[in-house]
Each structure stands twice: as structure tokens, then as C-alpha cells.
Amino acid sequence: MHGYYHAIFRCTIANGATIRTCCPVEEILIEHGRAVGVRLRDDATWGNKTIYANKAVISAAHIKPTFLKLIGPKHLDAGFLQRIKNLSLKGGSLYMTHFLTKEELRYRPQFKWTNEEPHPFAVTFYCMENMEIYWKNLECVLGRQQNLDVPPEEAMWGLVSAQTYAPTMPQCTREGYHINGPLFMMVPTPEYNIDGTLAMDSGSEDTKKWDEYMRKTLSCVVENIDDDNLVQIFHDSPWEQVFRNTGMLGGSWYGTRCDRDEWWNERPLQELARYRVPDIEGLYLCHQSAAHPGGLCLMAVGYNLMHILIEDGIAEPGDWWYESPWYIPEEGKISAKPGQGKV
Ligand SMILES: Cc1cc2nc3c(=O)[nH]c(=O)nc-3n(C[C@H](O)[C@H](O)[C@H](O)COP(=O)(O)OP(=O)(O)OC[C@H]3O[C@@H](n4cnc5c(N)ncnc54)[C@H](O)[C@@H]3O)c2cc1C
């Protein structure tokens, strides 16, 4: 992903784009029902805080702050705003842990599945013994919405191993060390945790407790995650993710609840289906939480939006462009199908 985004940045810069980092947008400027630009926060690293758009404004930020903070109630219908407030963040909040070790991790004998020696240490999913354990985890995280109280032997998680990556893409750049992770575990969404948003993050004692919990659950599968081998644990709770990356509301990998009513072709509200903001001209959405299809389909949201920008005469792509086979042109607009013109 990291390499992929470098490639995209280089491509956009080569094509004349300007990227301003550390320039949070505080407000989307709207005049007479049209988005005309953005105002940056006072501490943005760019002197001039107001930037006018000569074509359009695209919000690639999470749907909730986009509507609740950057646009605000003065430009929106109260009923529509309520539906944005009602979108649920429940589920999908991940506690991430990385383990820096001296030796490569080794499976306990019962988890080996080949006769190869040394046995590869691959992506791991645990624990899949029975449905009772699954329901126990679910009842706690999604039902009661409380910190995990299942024993580490019954906690459910996945782990990306160091050996997943090609030797040319080492995850650890310190010679002689290995980094395995993330070990990702679904935990309650901090905003809904009944013991408060800081229920997993109230201080160093908490951090130590969860580090140890993650190590214990990993040691159910791995035989050498002991003090001699382990150098450091790096943790990242959902609440920390919210602060590190303002896009990650709820510390959730897909931004909003992953249920039929907020997911895929329902995502997240029908009136936003074509990425335009109702009643505000020149304002488009491009965040995984605001548009079909959503989380993990990383380029799809941008690609779909491109069709709409073409329809509205904002983008005029070159020969490289081709439309999606599922694209249905909108009557009265410029078709995104090359050569078709206005339909
Ligand atoms: C723990 C975790 C693990 C994941 N694992 C994977 C994986 O293995 N594979 C995979 O494909 N996907 C994974 N995902 C999902 C993937 O990261 C998301 O689907 C993707 O990042 C969404 O992209 P986006 O551009 O829609 O939004 P974001 O990545 O959320 O980007 C929004 C951007 O807007 C910026 N922003 C927010 N507010 C403002 C503002 N006011 N002004 C200016 N900028 C602002 C944010 O800083 C952020 O850079 C994971 C997500 C999480 C949380």
C-alpha cells in the first residue's frame, strides 16, 4: 500500500497537482448553494487560509465530519443531517499490535501443517475451534460493547506475518530483527464503549495489560514469543487511530457499520449514490465512508467519482480513460463513455 501511494503521488505531481500536507480544512465554503472553496485551520502550514476552487470541491474526509463540521447545519436540511448523525460506526474497530523479535516466530507443533524445516510462519487466524467462542467474542464486542473479557486463549484475531512480504520489501529495516503484525483484533468502538471512550486507553497500566493480553493470545499458537526473543510490542488502539488519522472515525477499517443497510450498494445513503451532495452544487464525496462501494475497495470510490466529474463537465480525461462496464449515464449529462457526448 505504501509503495502504491508513492506511485500515485508521483503520478499526480507529474500531472500538475499540488499537495499541501498539514493543512486541515476547517470549513467548506458555500455561497448561494454552491461550494466555492475551503478554509484551512489557522495553524495550517500554508499562509493563505482560504483557497477558492475554480472547478469543484471534493471531500475525501469521513462522511460524519464532512457534513457535521465542514459543511454544517446552516447549509443542510435538518432531516438529512439527522440521517448522517444516525449512521453507525459500530463494529470494525481494530486493536492493532506489532511484535519486534530477534528470531522469526515459530508455530507450536500442533499448528504446523507441512514437513518443511524451517517451517514457514505464515498469516495466522485464531481461534476457530467452535461457534461458541465466536459468539462469546461477538456478544462482548458488538452486544455489550465492553472491553474484551474473554480469556486470551479464546480471543479471535488475525496476524500478518513478516514472511508475507518479499525479501525486497522487508517490514523491519533493522538487520537481524523481524516485525510481525499487525495482529488485529476486533474490539468495541471507543465512541460506544459503555465504559467510556478511554476504556482501553486510560494510561500506561492499561497499555501494559493489553500488550500482555495480545502476547498471551499469540503464544497460544507461537512457541517463542518469550522475553528472550521479544524486543518490543507496538500497539495501536482504535482511539489512537482516530487521533493519528482523522479519517479513521471509530478506529474502524471501513468507516461505518458493515451491515446491509450501510454497505455496498446501499452505502451509505441513497441520495449520495452518485457522489454529489444534494442541494450543494460543485461538492463531491470521495471517502470510503461516504460512497459506494466502501472500505477496502480503495480505488473504486475515486474511479466511480471520475464518471460523475465527467458527466458534470469538470473532468475531461485523455485517451487513457475507459468507463466502467456497470456505468449508466445520467440523462441530460455528458456521458462518461468516450465519444458519446450529452445524452
Ligand atoms: C486498522 C486498519 C487496517 C486496515 N487494513 C487494510 C488492509 O490490509 N488492506 C486494505 O486494502 N485496506 C485496509 N484498511 C482499510 C483502508 O485503510 C481504508 O479503506 C482506506 O484507507 C480508505 O481510504 P479513503 O481515502 O476513503 O479514506 P482515508 O484513508 O480515511 O483518508 C481520509 C484522509 O482525509 C484526511 N482528512 C480528514 N479530515 C481532514 C480535514 N478536515 N482536512 C484535510 N484532510 C483531512 C485524513 O487525514 C486522511 O488522510 C484498514 C483500515 C484500518 C483502520
mmCIF file of C-alpha atoms and ligand atoms in Angstrom:
data_model
loop_
_atom_site.group_PDB
_atom_site.id
_atom_site.type_symbol
_atom_site.label_atom_id
_atom_site.label_comp_id
_atom_site.label_asym_id
_atom_site.label_seq_id
_atom_site.Cartn_x
_atom_site.Cartn_y
_atom_site.Cartn_z
ATOM 1 C CA MET A 1 0.000 0.000 0.000
ATOM 2 C CA HIS A 2 2.793 2.386 0.952
ATOM 3 C CA GLY A 3 4.589 1.829 -2.363
ATOM 4 C CA TYR A 4 1.345 2.105 -4.236
ATOM 5 C CA TYR A 5 0.589 5.527 -2.763
ATOM 6 C CA HIS A 6 4.086 6.759 -3.611
ATOM 7 C CA ALA A 7 3.342 5.849 -7.220
ATOM 8 C CA ILE A 8 0.022 7.743 -7.137
ATOM 9 C CA PHE A 9 1.611 10.834 -5.580
ATOM 10 C CA ARG A 10 4.349 10.872 -8.204
ATOM 11 C CA CYS A 11 1.821 10.497 -10.975
ATOM 12 C CA THR A 12 -0.401 13.358 -9.725
ATOM 13 C CA ILE A 13 2.581 15.682 -9.226
ATOM 14 C CA ALA A 14 3.893 14.860 -12.705
ATOM 15 C CA ASN A 15 0.471 15.876 -13.989
ATOM 16 C CA GLY A 16 0.497 19.251 -12.268
ATOM 17 C CA ALA A 17 -1.241 18.611 -8.921
ATOM 18 C CA THR A 18 -0.182 20.439 -5.762
ATOM 19 C CA ILE A 19 -0.377 18.525 -2.479
ATOM 20 C CA ARG A 20 -0.422 20.549 0.735
ATOM 21 C CA THR A 21 0.323 18.492 3.812
ATOM 22 C CA CYS A 22 -0.611 19.503 7.370
ATOM 23 C CA CYS A 23 -3.335 21.737 6.007
ATOM 24 C CA PRO A 24 -6.549 20.581 7.680
ATOM 25 C CA VAL A 25 -9.704 22.008 6.176
ATOM 26 C CA GLU A 26 -11.931 23.633 8.787
ATOM 27 C CA GLU A 27 -14.789 24.684 6.549
ATOM 28 C CA ILE A 28 -16.079 24.057 3.066
ATOM 29 C CA LEU A 29 -17.087 27.484 1.792
ATOM 30 C CA ILE A 30 -20.586 27.539 0.365
ATOM 31 C CA GLU A 31 -22.199 30.561 -1.282
ATOM 32 C CA HIS A 32 -25.666 30.624 -2.815
ATOM 33 C CA GLY A 33 -25.870 26.823 -2.679
ATOM 34 C CA ARG A 34 -22.532 26.304 -4.403
ATOM 35 C CA ALA A 35 -19.227 25.027 -2.950
ATOM 36 C CA VAL A 36 -16.685 27.716 -3.807
ATOM 37 C CA GLY A 37 -13.610 26.644 -1.872
ATOM 38 C CA VAL A 38 -12.224 25.717 1.528
ATOM 39 C CA ARG A 39 -10.908 27.493 4.601
ATOM 40 C CA LEU A 40 -7.941 25.911 6.334
ATOM 41 C CA ARG A 41 -7.422 25.748 10.079
ATOM 42 C CA ASP A 42 -5.427 28.696 11.498
ATOM 43 C CA ASP A 43 -2.389 26.517 12.222
ATOM 44 C CA ALA A 44 -2.205 25.080 8.700
ATOM 45 C CA THR A 45 1.278 25.140 7.193
ATOM 46 C CA TRP A 46 0.108 27.257 4.249
ATOM 47 C CA GLY A 47 -0.009 31.026 4.833
ATOM 48 C CA ASN A 48 -3.144 31.790 2.914
ATOM 49 C CA LYS A 49 -6.018 30.079 4.676
ATOM 50 C CA THR A 50 -8.710 30.480 2.034
ATOM 51 C CA ILE A 51 -8.459 28.511 -1.170
ATOM 52 C CA TYR A 52 -11.048 29.108 -3.890
ATOM 53 C CA ALA A 53 -11.966 26.292 -6.229
ATOM 54 C CA ASN A 54 -12.121 27.043 -9.910
ATOM 55 C CA LYS A 55 -13.993 23.845 -10.708
ATOM 56 C CA ALA A 56 -15.238 21.888 -7.709
ATOM 57 C CA VAL A 57 -14.596 20.822 -4.123
ATOM 58 C CA ILE A 58 -14.133 17.124 -3.345
ATOM 59 C CA SER A 59 -14.251 15.917 0.246
ATOM 60 C CA ALA A 60 -12.127 12.822 0.798
ATOM 61 C CA ALA A 61 -12.753 13.021 4.573
ATOM 62 C CA HIS A 62 -15.128 10.783 6.553
ATOM 63 C CA ILE A 63 -18.822 11.412 5.933
ATOM 64 C CA LYS A 64 -19.619 12.478 9.512
ATOM 65 C CA PRO A 65 -17.084 15.326 9.902
ATOM 66 C CA THR A 66 -17.675 16.328 6.258
ATOM 67 C CA PHE A 67 -21.344 17.068 6.923
ATOM 68 C CA LEU A 68 -21.389 17.789 10.650
ATOM 69 C CA LYS A 69 -18.293 20.023 10.830
ATOM 70 C CA LEU A 70 -17.004 21.099 7.415
ATOM 71 C CA ILE A 71 -20.408 21.921 5.871
ATOM 72 C CA GLY A 72 -22.512 22.365 8.994
ATOM 73 C CA PRO A 73 -26.230 22.796 9.698
ATOM 74 C CA LYS A 74 -26.546 26.230 8.111
ATOM 75 C CA HIS A 75 -26.261 24.693 4.640
ATOM 76 C CA LEU A 76 -28.158 21.457 5.180
ATOM 77 C CA ASP A 77 -31.663 20.211 5.683
ATOM 78 C CA ALA A 78 -32.154 19.150 9.317
ATOM 79 C CA GLY A 79 -33.724 15.805 8.330
ATOM 80 C CA PHE A 80 -30.804 14.946 6.065
ATOM 81 C CA LEU A 81 -28.316 15.948 8.764
ATOM 82 C CA GLN A 82 -30.075 13.671 11.238
ATOM 83 C CA ARG A 83 -29.601 10.743 8.883
ATOM 84 C CA ILE A 84 -25.872 11.488 8.752
ATOM 85 C CA LYS A 85 -25.816 11.569 12.571
ATOM 86 C CA ASN A 86 -27.665 8.244 12.623
ATOM 87 C CA LEU A 87 -25.018 6.431 10.561
ATOM 88 C CA SER A 88 -23.498 3.865 12.869
ATOM 89 C CA LEU A 89 -19.771 3.348 13.443
ATOM 90 C CA LYS A 90 -20.414 0.104 15.272
ATOM 91 C CA GLY A 91 -18.140 -2.832 14.547
ATOM 92 C CA GLY A 92 -14.866 -2.948 12.649
ATOM 93 C CA SER A 93 -12.822 -1.223 15.345
ATOM 94 C CA LEU A 94 -9.452 -2.906 15.424
ATOM 95 C CA TYR A 95 -6.786 -3.090 18.115
ATOM 96 C CA MET A 96 -3.521 -3.472 16.239
ATOM 97 C CA THR A 97 -0.322 -4.964 17.687
ATOM 98 C CA HIS A 98 3.110 -5.451 16.128
ATOM 99 C CA PHE A 99 5.837 -7.645 17.649
ATOM 100 C CA LEU A 100 9.547 -6.915 17.109
ATOM 101 C CA THR A 101 11.580 -10.069 17.679
ATOM 102 C CA LYS A 102 15.155 -11.338 17.344
ATOM 103 C CA GLU A 103 14.170 -14.732 15.928
ATOM 104 C CA GLU A 104 11.465 -15.469 13.420
ATOM 105 C CA LEU A 105 8.268 -16.685 15.058
ATOM 106 C CA ARG A 106 7.700 -20.441 15.178
ATOM 107 C CA TYR A 107 4.403 -22.332 15.370
ATOM 108 C CA ARG A 108 3.739 -24.691 18.238
ATOM 109 C CA PRO A 109 3.947 -28.296 16.903
ATOM 110 C CA GLN A 110 0.159 -28.783 16.695
ATOM 111 C CA PHE A 111 -0.185 -25.841 14.290
ATOM 112 C CA LYS A 112 2.404 -26.990 11.746
ATOM 113 C CA TRP A 113 0.929 -28.242 8.505
ATOM 114 C CA THR A 114 3.951 -29.088 6.319
ATOM 115 C CA ASN A 115 7.084 -31.208 6.790
ATOM 116 C CA GLU A 116 9.309 -28.341 5.710
ATOM 117 C CA GLU A 117 12.073 -27.268 8.076
ATOM 118 C CA PRO A 118 12.352 -24.497 8.949
ATOM 119 C CA HIS A 119 8.568 -24.399 8.818
ATOM 120 C CA PRO A 120 7.305 -21.152 7.262
ATOM 121 C CA PHE A 121 5.464 -18.784 9.590
ATOM 122 C CA ALA A 122 2.507 -17.574 7.556
ATOM 123 C CA VAL A 123 -0.584 -15.433 8.077
ATOM 124 C CA THR A 124 -2.460 -16.815 11.054
ATOM 125 C CA PHE A 125 -6.107 -16.779 12.087
ATOM 126 C CA TYR A 126 -7.037 -17.862 15.600
ATOM 127 C CA CYS A 127 -9.120 -19.231 17.222
ATOM 128 C CA MET A 128 -11.576 -21.152 15.137
ATOM 129 C CA GLU A 129 -12.319 -24.076 17.436
ATOM 130 C CA ASN A 130 -16.079 -23.685 17.617
ATOM 131 C CA MET A 131 -19.017 -21.320 17.184
ATOM 132 C CA GLU A 132 -19.414 -20.880 20.958
ATOM 133 C CA ILE A 133 -16.129 -18.974 21.039
ATOM 134 C CA TYR A 134 -17.200 -16.873 18.094
ATOM 135 C CA TRP A 135 -20.483 -15.934 19.800
ATOM 136 C CA LYS A 136 -18.644 -15.161 23.041
ATOM 137 C CA ASN A 137 -16.416 -12.636 21.256
ATOM 138 C CA LEU A 138 -19.354 -11.135 19.389
ATOM 139 C CA GLU A 139 -21.546 -10.845 22.463
ATOM 140 C CA CYS A 140 -18.871 -8.829 24.222
ATOM 141 C CA VAL A 141 -17.695 -6.569 21.375
ATOM 142 C CA LEU A 142 -20.915 -5.947 19.457
ATOM 143 C CA GLY A 143 -23.519 -6.859 22.064
ATOM 144 C CA ARG A 144 -22.436 -5.465 25.428
ATOM 145 C CA GLN A 145 -19.827 -3.186 23.775
ATOM 146 C CA GLN A 146 -17.398 -3.679 26.612
ATOM 147 C CA ASN A 147 -13.681 -4.368 26.680
ATOM 148 C CA LEU A 148 -12.877 -7.982 25.880
ATOM 149 C CA ASP A 149 -13.331 -10.186 28.913
ATOM 150 C CA VAL A 150 -12.834 -13.491 27.100
ATOM 151 C CA PRO A 151 -9.628 -15.293 28.148
ATOM 152 C CA PRO A 152 -6.676 -14.791 25.744
ATOM 153 C CA GLU A 153 -6.955 -18.482 24.711
ATOM 154 C CA GLU A 154 -10.388 -17.709 23.272
ATOM 155 C CA ALA A 155 -9.776 -14.292 21.735
ATOM 156 C CA MET A 156 -10.193 -14.107 17.963
ATOM 157 C CA TRP A 157 -7.642 -12.404 15.740
ATOM 158 C CA GLY A 158 -5.641 -12.468 12.525
ATOM 159 C CA LEU A 159 -1.897 -11.854 12.184
ATOM 160 C CA VAL A 160 0.087 -10.741 9.154
ATOM 161 C CA SER A 161 3.498 -12.398 9.338
ATOM 162 C CA ALA A 162 6.881 -10.946 8.392
ATOM 163 C CA GLN A 163 7.225 -13.745 5.831
ATOM 164 C CA THR A 164 4.183 -12.481 3.939
ATOM 165 C CA TYR A 165 6.433 -9.854 2.384
ATOM 166 C CA ALA A 166 9.039 -10.350 -0.311
ATOM 167 C CA PRO A 167 12.649 -10.089 0.908
ATOM 168 C CA THR A 168 12.899 -6.907 -1.171
ATOM 169 C CA MET A 169 10.066 -5.363 0.903
ATOM 170 C CA PRO A 170 11.164 -6.131 4.469
ATOM 171 C CA GLN A 171 8.792 -4.789 7.099
ATOM 172 C CA CYS A 172 11.706 -4.445 9.506
ATOM 173 C CA THR A 173 14.625 -2.409 8.228
ATOM 174 C CA ARG A 174 16.862 -3.326 11.198
ATOM 175 C CA GLU A 175 19.092 -6.158 10.185
ATOM 176 C CA GLY A 176 18.732 -9.234 12.354
ATOM 177 C CA TYR A 177 15.247 -8.353 13.614
ATOM 178 C CA HIS A 178 11.751 -9.304 12.485
ATOM 179 C CA ILE A 179 8.490 -7.491 12.755
ATOM 180 C CA ASN A 180 5.264 -9.474 12.727
ATOM 181 C CA GLY A 181 1.998 -7.669 12.570
ATOM 182 C CA PRO A 182 -0.453 -6.329 12.746
ATOM 183 C CA LEU A 183 -2.178 -8.773 14.970
ATOM 184 C CA PHE A 184 -5.633 -7.316 14.500
ATOM 185 C CA MET A 185 -8.399 -7.941 16.961
ATOM 186 C CA MET A 186 -11.937 -6.625 16.843
ATOM 187 C CA VAL A 187 -12.730 -4.606 19.975
ATOM 188 C CA PRO A 188 -15.612 -2.291 20.918
ATOM 189 C CA THR A 189 -15.870 1.004 19.033
ATOM 190 C CA PRO A 190 -14.443 3.531 21.518
ATOM 191 C CA GLU A 191 -17.226 6.063 20.871
ATOM 192 C CA TYR A 192 -19.771 3.416 22.001
ATOM 193 C CA ASN A 193 -17.797 1.603 24.701
ATOM 194 C CA ILE A 194 -20.163 1.630 27.671
ATOM 195 C CA ASP A 195 -17.204 2.279 29.980
ATOM 196 C CA GLY A 196 -16.255 5.411 28.043
ATOM 197 C CA THR A 197 -14.113 6.278 25.028
ATOM 198 C CA LEU A 198 -10.924 5.823 27.056
ATOM 199 C CA ALA A 199 -11.892 2.397 28.366
ATOM 200 C CA MET A 200 -8.924 0.788 26.542
ATOM 201 C CA ASP A 201 -6.626 3.826 26.764
ATOM 202 C CA SER A 202 -6.700 5.208 30.257
ATOM 203 C CA GLY A 203 -2.933 5.089 30.870
ATOM 204 C CA SER A 204 0.271 3.083 30.840
ATOM 205 C CA GLU A 205 -1.172 0.354 33.099
ATOM 206 C CA ASP A 206 -3.904 -0.235 30.516
ATOM 207 C CA THR A 207 -1.382 -0.361 27.726
ATOM 208 C CA LYS A 208 0.722 -2.916 29.607
ATOM 209 C CA LYS A 209 -2.370 -5.012 30.294
ATOM 210 C CA TRP A 210 -3.384 -5.127 26.618
ATOM 211 C CA ASP A 211 0.186 -5.728 25.407
ATOM 212 C CA GLU A 212 0.349 -8.733 27.699
ATOM 213 C CA TYR A 213 -3.090 -9.940 26.596
ATOM 214 C CA MET A 214 -2.014 -9.781 22.934
ATOM 215 C CA ARG A 215 1.233 -11.590 23.680
ATOM 216 C CA LYS A 216 -0.627 -14.316 25.588
ATOM 217 C CA THR A 217 -3.128 -14.898 22.820
ATOM 218 C CA LEU A 218 -0.326 -15.026 20.228
ATOM 219 C CA SER A 219 1.581 -17.505 22.394
ATOM 220 C CA CYS A 220 -1.331 -19.954 22.060
ATOM 221 C CA VAL A 221 -0.049 -20.505 18.509
ATOM 222 C CA VAL A 222 3.590 -19.399 18.721
ATOM 223 C CA GLU A 223 6.192 -21.124 20.904
ATOM 224 C CA ASN A 224 8.881 -18.414 21.021
ATOM 225 C CA ILE A 225 7.252 -15.111 21.926
ATOM 226 C CA ASP A 226 9.081 -15.157 25.276
ATOM 227 C CA ASP A 227 11.118 -12.397 26.970
ATOM 228 C CA ASP A 228 14.383 -13.602 25.376
ATOM 229 C CA ASN A 229 13.004 -13.233 21.878
ATOM 230 C CA LEU A 230 10.616 -10.302 22.192
ATOM 231 C CA VAL A 231 12.250 -6.876 21.827
ATOM 232 C CA GLN A 232 9.235 -4.582 21.706
ATOM 233 C CA ILE A 233 5.472 -4.524 21.288
ATOM 234 C CA PHE A 234 3.911 -1.657 19.329
ATOM 235 C CA HIS A 235 0.212 -1.133 19.919
ATOM 236 C CA ASP A 236 -2.416 0.993 18.274
ATOM 237 C CA SER A 237 -5.868 1.110 19.819
ATOM 238 C CA PRO A 238 -8.929 2.279 17.827
ATOM 239 C CA TRP A 239 -8.959 5.519 19.811
ATOM 240 C CA GLU A 240 -5.289 6.137 18.930
ATOM 241 C CA GLN A 241 -6.113 5.553 15.277
ATOM 242 C CA VAL A 242 -8.788 8.252 15.423
ATOM 243 C CA PHE A 243 -6.154 10.735 16.573
ATOM 244 C CA ARG A 244 -3.425 9.646 14.199
ATOM 245 C CA ASN A 245 -5.630 9.740 11.164
ATOM 246 C CA THR A 246 -8.759 11.835 11.295
ATOM 247 C CA GLY A 247 -10.252 9.639 8.556
ATOM 248 C CA MET A 248 -10.419 6.644 10.885
ATOM 249 C CA LEU A 249 -13.501 7.558 12.886
ATOM 250 C CA GLY A 250 -14.253 4.774 15.369
ATOM 251 C CA GLY A 251 -10.811 3.272 14.614
ATOM 252 C CA SER A 252 -12.659 1.243 12.040
ATOM 253 C CA TRP A 253 -11.216 -0.149 8.849
ATOM 254 C CA TYR A 254 -14.373 0.516 6.828
ATOM 255 C CA GLY A 255 -15.517 3.736 8.449
ATOM 256 C CA THR A 256 -19.157 2.881 9.168
ATOM 257 C CA ARG A 257 -21.096 -0.207 10.255
ATOM 258 C CA CYS A 258 -20.671 -3.142 7.937
ATOM 259 C CA ASP A 259 -24.340 -4.114 7.701
ATOM 260 C CA ARG A 260 -26.626 -4.474 4.720
ATOM 261 C CA ASP A 261 -28.215 -1.050 5.324
ATOM 262 C CA GLU A 262 -24.957 0.918 5.245
ATOM 263 C CA TRP A 263 -22.884 -1.240 2.972
ATOM 264 C CA TRP A 264 -22.150 -1.868 -0.711
ATOM 265 C CA ASN A 265 -24.947 -0.625 -2.958
ATOM 266 C CA GLU A 266 -26.753 0.961 -0.007
ATOM 267 C CA ARG A 267 -23.677 2.844 1.032
ATOM 268 C CA PRO A 268 -24.305 4.946 2.962
ATOM 269 C CA LEU A 269 -27.375 6.985 1.898
ATOM 270 C CA GLN A 270 -29.255 6.611 -1.366
ATOM 271 C CA GLU A 271 -29.228 10.317 -2.260
ATOM 272 C CA LEU A 272 -25.421 10.237 -2.279
ATOM 273 C CA ALA A 273 -25.329 7.333 -4.727
ATOM 274 C CA ARG A 274 -23.777 9.442 -7.486
ATOM 275 C CA TYR A 275 -21.234 11.108 -5.180
ATOM 276 C CA ARG A 276 -22.902 14.522 -5.464
ATOM 277 C CA VAL A 277 -24.063 16.379 -2.359
ATOM 278 C CA PRO A 278 -27.777 17.122 -2.612
ATOM 279 C CA ASP A 279 -28.636 20.839 -2.801
ATOM 280 C CA ILE A 280 -24.982 21.928 -2.884
ATOM 281 C CA GLU A 281 -23.615 22.366 -6.361
ATOM 282 C CA GLY A 282 -19.953 21.628 -7.086
ATOM 283 C CA LEU A 283 -19.419 19.483 -3.977
ATOM 284 C CA TYR A 284 -18.473 15.830 -4.350
ATOM 285 C CA LEU A 285 -17.643 12.981 -1.984
ATOM 286 C CA CYS A 286 -14.708 10.620 -2.256
ATOM 287 C CA HIS A 287 -14.266 8.901 1.113
ATOM 288 C CA GLN A 288 -14.821 5.196 1.723
ATOM 289 C CA SER A 289 -17.471 6.013 4.365
ATOM 290 C CA ALA A 290 -19.374 8.372 2.057
ATOM 291 C CA ALA A 291 -19.633 6.413 -1.145
ATOM 292 C CA HIS A 292 -20.177 3.064 -2.804
ATOM 293 C CA PRO A 293 -18.555 0.539 -2.555
ATOM 294 C CA GLY A 294 -16.621 1.460 0.597
ATOM 295 C CA GLY A 295 -13.777 0.064 2.685
ATOM 296 C CA LEU A 296 -11.021 -1.968 1.085
ATOM 297 C CA CYS A 297 -12.130 -1.153 -2.484
ATOM 298 C CA LEU A 298 -9.552 1.571 -2.393
ATOM 299 C CA MET A 299 -9.518 2.850 -5.956
ATOM 300 C CA ALA A 300 -13.175 2.157 -6.722
ATOM 301 C CA VAL A 301 -14.541 5.245 -4.987
ATOM 302 C CA GLY A 302 -12.228 7.561 -6.924
ATOM 303 C CA TYR A 303 -12.864 5.729 -10.197
ATOM 304 C CA ASN A 304 -16.640 5.927 -9.762
ATOM 305 C CA LEU A 305 -16.433 9.612 -8.876
ATOM 306 C CA MET A 306 -14.487 10.250 -12.089
ATOM 307 C CA HIS A 307 -17.588 9.248 -14.114
ATOM 308 C CA ILE A 308 -19.614 11.888 -12.290
ATOM 309 C CA LEU A 309 -16.965 14.586 -12.739
ATOM 310 C CA ILE A 310 -17.019 13.848 -16.479
ATOM 311 C CA GLU A 311 -20.827 14.000 -16.508
ATOM 312 C CA ASP A 312 -20.714 17.442 -14.896
ATOM 313 C CA GLY A 313 -18.044 18.756 -17.307
ATOM 314 C CA ILE A 314 -15.452 19.095 -14.521
ATOM 315 C CA ALA A 315 -13.011 16.470 -15.773
ATOM 316 C CA GLU A 316 -12.065 15.850 -19.380
ATOM 317 C CA PRO A 317 -9.850 12.768 -19.382
ATOM 318 C CA GLY A 318 -7.458 11.784 -22.132
ATOM 319 C CA ASP A 319 -7.291 8.616 -24.224
ATOM 320 C CA TRP A 320 -6.337 6.550 -21.179
ATOM 321 C CA TRP A 321 -9.847 6.747 -19.739
ATOM 322 C CA TYR A 322 -12.377 3.922 -20.042
ATOM 323 C CA GLU A 323 -15.755 3.770 -18.355
ATOM 324 C CA SER A 324 -16.913 1.046 -16.014
ATOM 325 C CA PRO A 325 -18.990 -1.747 -17.621
ATOM 326 C CA TRP A 326 -21.658 -1.035 -14.963
ATOM 327 C CA TYR A 327 -21.829 2.674 -15.681
ATOM 328 C CA ILE A 328 -25.280 4.033 -16.533
ATOM 329 C CA PRO A 329 -25.143 7.564 -17.983
ATOM 330 C CA GLU A 330 -27.499 10.094 -16.449
ATOM 331 C CA GLU A 331 -29.930 11.761 -18.765
ATOM 332 C CA GLY A 332 -29.108 15.370 -19.573
ATOM 333 C CA LYS A 333 -25.442 14.955 -18.621
ATOM 334 C CA ILE A 334 -22.260 14.388 -20.618
ATOM 335 C CA SER A 335 -21.808 10.622 -20.808
ATOM 336 C CA ALA A 336 -18.595 9.279 -19.291
ATOM 337 C CA LYS A 337 -18.494 6.786 -22.153
ATOM 338 C CA PRO A 338 -15.880 8.241 -24.521
ATOM 339 C CA GLY A 339 -17.364 9.757 -27.677
ATOM 340 C CA GLN A 340 -20.994 9.548 -26.554
ATOM 341 C CA GLY A 341 -21.403 13.242 -25.687
ATOM 342 C CA LYS A 342 -24.500 14.594 -23.971
ATOM 343 C CA VAL A 343 -27.250 12.012 -23.520
HETATM 344 C C1 LIG B 1 -6.645 -0.932 11.229
HETATM 345 C C2 LIG B 1 -6.956 -0.915 9.751
HETATM 346 C C3 LIG B 1 -6.450 -1.909 8.923
HETATM 347 C C4 LIG B 1 -6.727 -1.897 7.564
HETATM 348 N N1 LIG B 1 -6.186 -2.863 6.754
HETATM 349 C C5 LIG B 1 -6.346 -2.812 5.409
HETATM 350 C C6 LIG B 1 -5.717 -3.753 4.526
HETATM 351 O O1 LIG B 1 -4.984 -4.642 4.971
HETATM 352 N N2 LIG B 1 -5.945 -3.668 3.197
HETATM 353 C C7 LIG B 1 -6.736 -2.698 2.666
HETATM 354 O O2 LIG B 1 -6.909 -2.654 1.456
HETATM 355 N N3 LIG B 1 -7.346 -1.793 3.487
HETATM 356 C C8 LIG B 1 -7.169 -1.807 4.827
HETATM 357 N N4 LIG B 1 -7.805 -0.894 5.649
HETATM 358 C C9 LIG B 1 -8.811 -0.005 5.069
HETATM 359 C C10 LIG B 1 -8.217 1.165 4.329
HETATM 360 O O3 LIG B 1 -7.199 1.747 5.114
HETATM 361 C C11 LIG B 1 -9.338 2.170 4.045
HETATM 362 O O4 LIG B 1 -10.361 1.510 3.317
HETATM 363 C C12 LIG B 1 -8.788 3.352 3.204
HETATM 364 O O5 LIG B 1 -7.721 3.991 3.875
HETATM 365 C C13 LIG B 1 -9.888 4.366 2.953
HETATM 366 O O6 LIG B 1 -9.397 5.344 2.090
HETATM 367 P P1 LIG B 1 -10.064 6.760 1.978
HETATM 368 O O7 LIG B 1 -9.216 7.569 1.046
HETATM 369 O O8 LIG B 1 -11.516 6.608 1.652
HETATM 370 O O9 LIG B 1 -10.002 7.426 3.444
HETATM 371 P P2 LIG B 1 -8.851 7.728 4.487
HETATM 372 O O10 LIG B 1 -7.689 6.822 4.297
HETATM 373 O O11 LIG B 1 -9.552 7.778 5.787
HETATM 374 O O12 LIG B 1 -8.385 9.199 4.071
HETATM 375 C C14 LIG B 1 -9.007 10.373 4.501
HETATM 376 C C15 LIG B 1 -7.936 11.440 4.555
HETATM 377 O O13 LIG B 1 -8.546 12.704 4.831
HETATM 378 C C16 LIG B 1 -7.732 13.406 5.744
HETATM 379 N N5 LIG B 1 -8.584 14.382 6.425
HETATM 380 C C17 LIG B 1 -9.590 14.131 7.305
HETATM 381 N N6 LIG B 1 -10.143 15.296 7.720
HETATM 382 C C18 LIG B 1 -9.495 16.282 7.050
HETATM 383 C C19 LIG B 1 -9.625 17.709 7.036
HETATM 384 N N7 LIG B 1 -10.516 18.343 7.786
HETATM 385 N N8 LIG B 1 -8.794 18.409 6.228
HETATM 386 C C20 LIG B 1 -7.870 17.788 5.455
HETATM 387 N N9 LIG B 1 -7.693 16.446 5.434
HETATM 388 C C21 LIG B 1 -8.498 15.715 6.213
HETATM 389 C C22 LIG B 1 -7.208 12.324 6.678
HETATM 390 O O14 LIG B 1 -6.045 12.778 7.344
HETATM 391 C C23 LIG B 1 -6.932 11.185 5.692
HETATM 392 O O15 LIG B 1 -5.631 11.264 5.153
HETATM 393 C C24 LIG B 1 -7.530 -0.874 7.016
HETATM 394 C C25 LIG B 1 -8.026 0.138 7.859
HETATM 395 C C26 LIG B 1 -7.745 0.129 9.212
HETATM 396 C C27 LIG B 1 -8.281 1.227 10.111
#
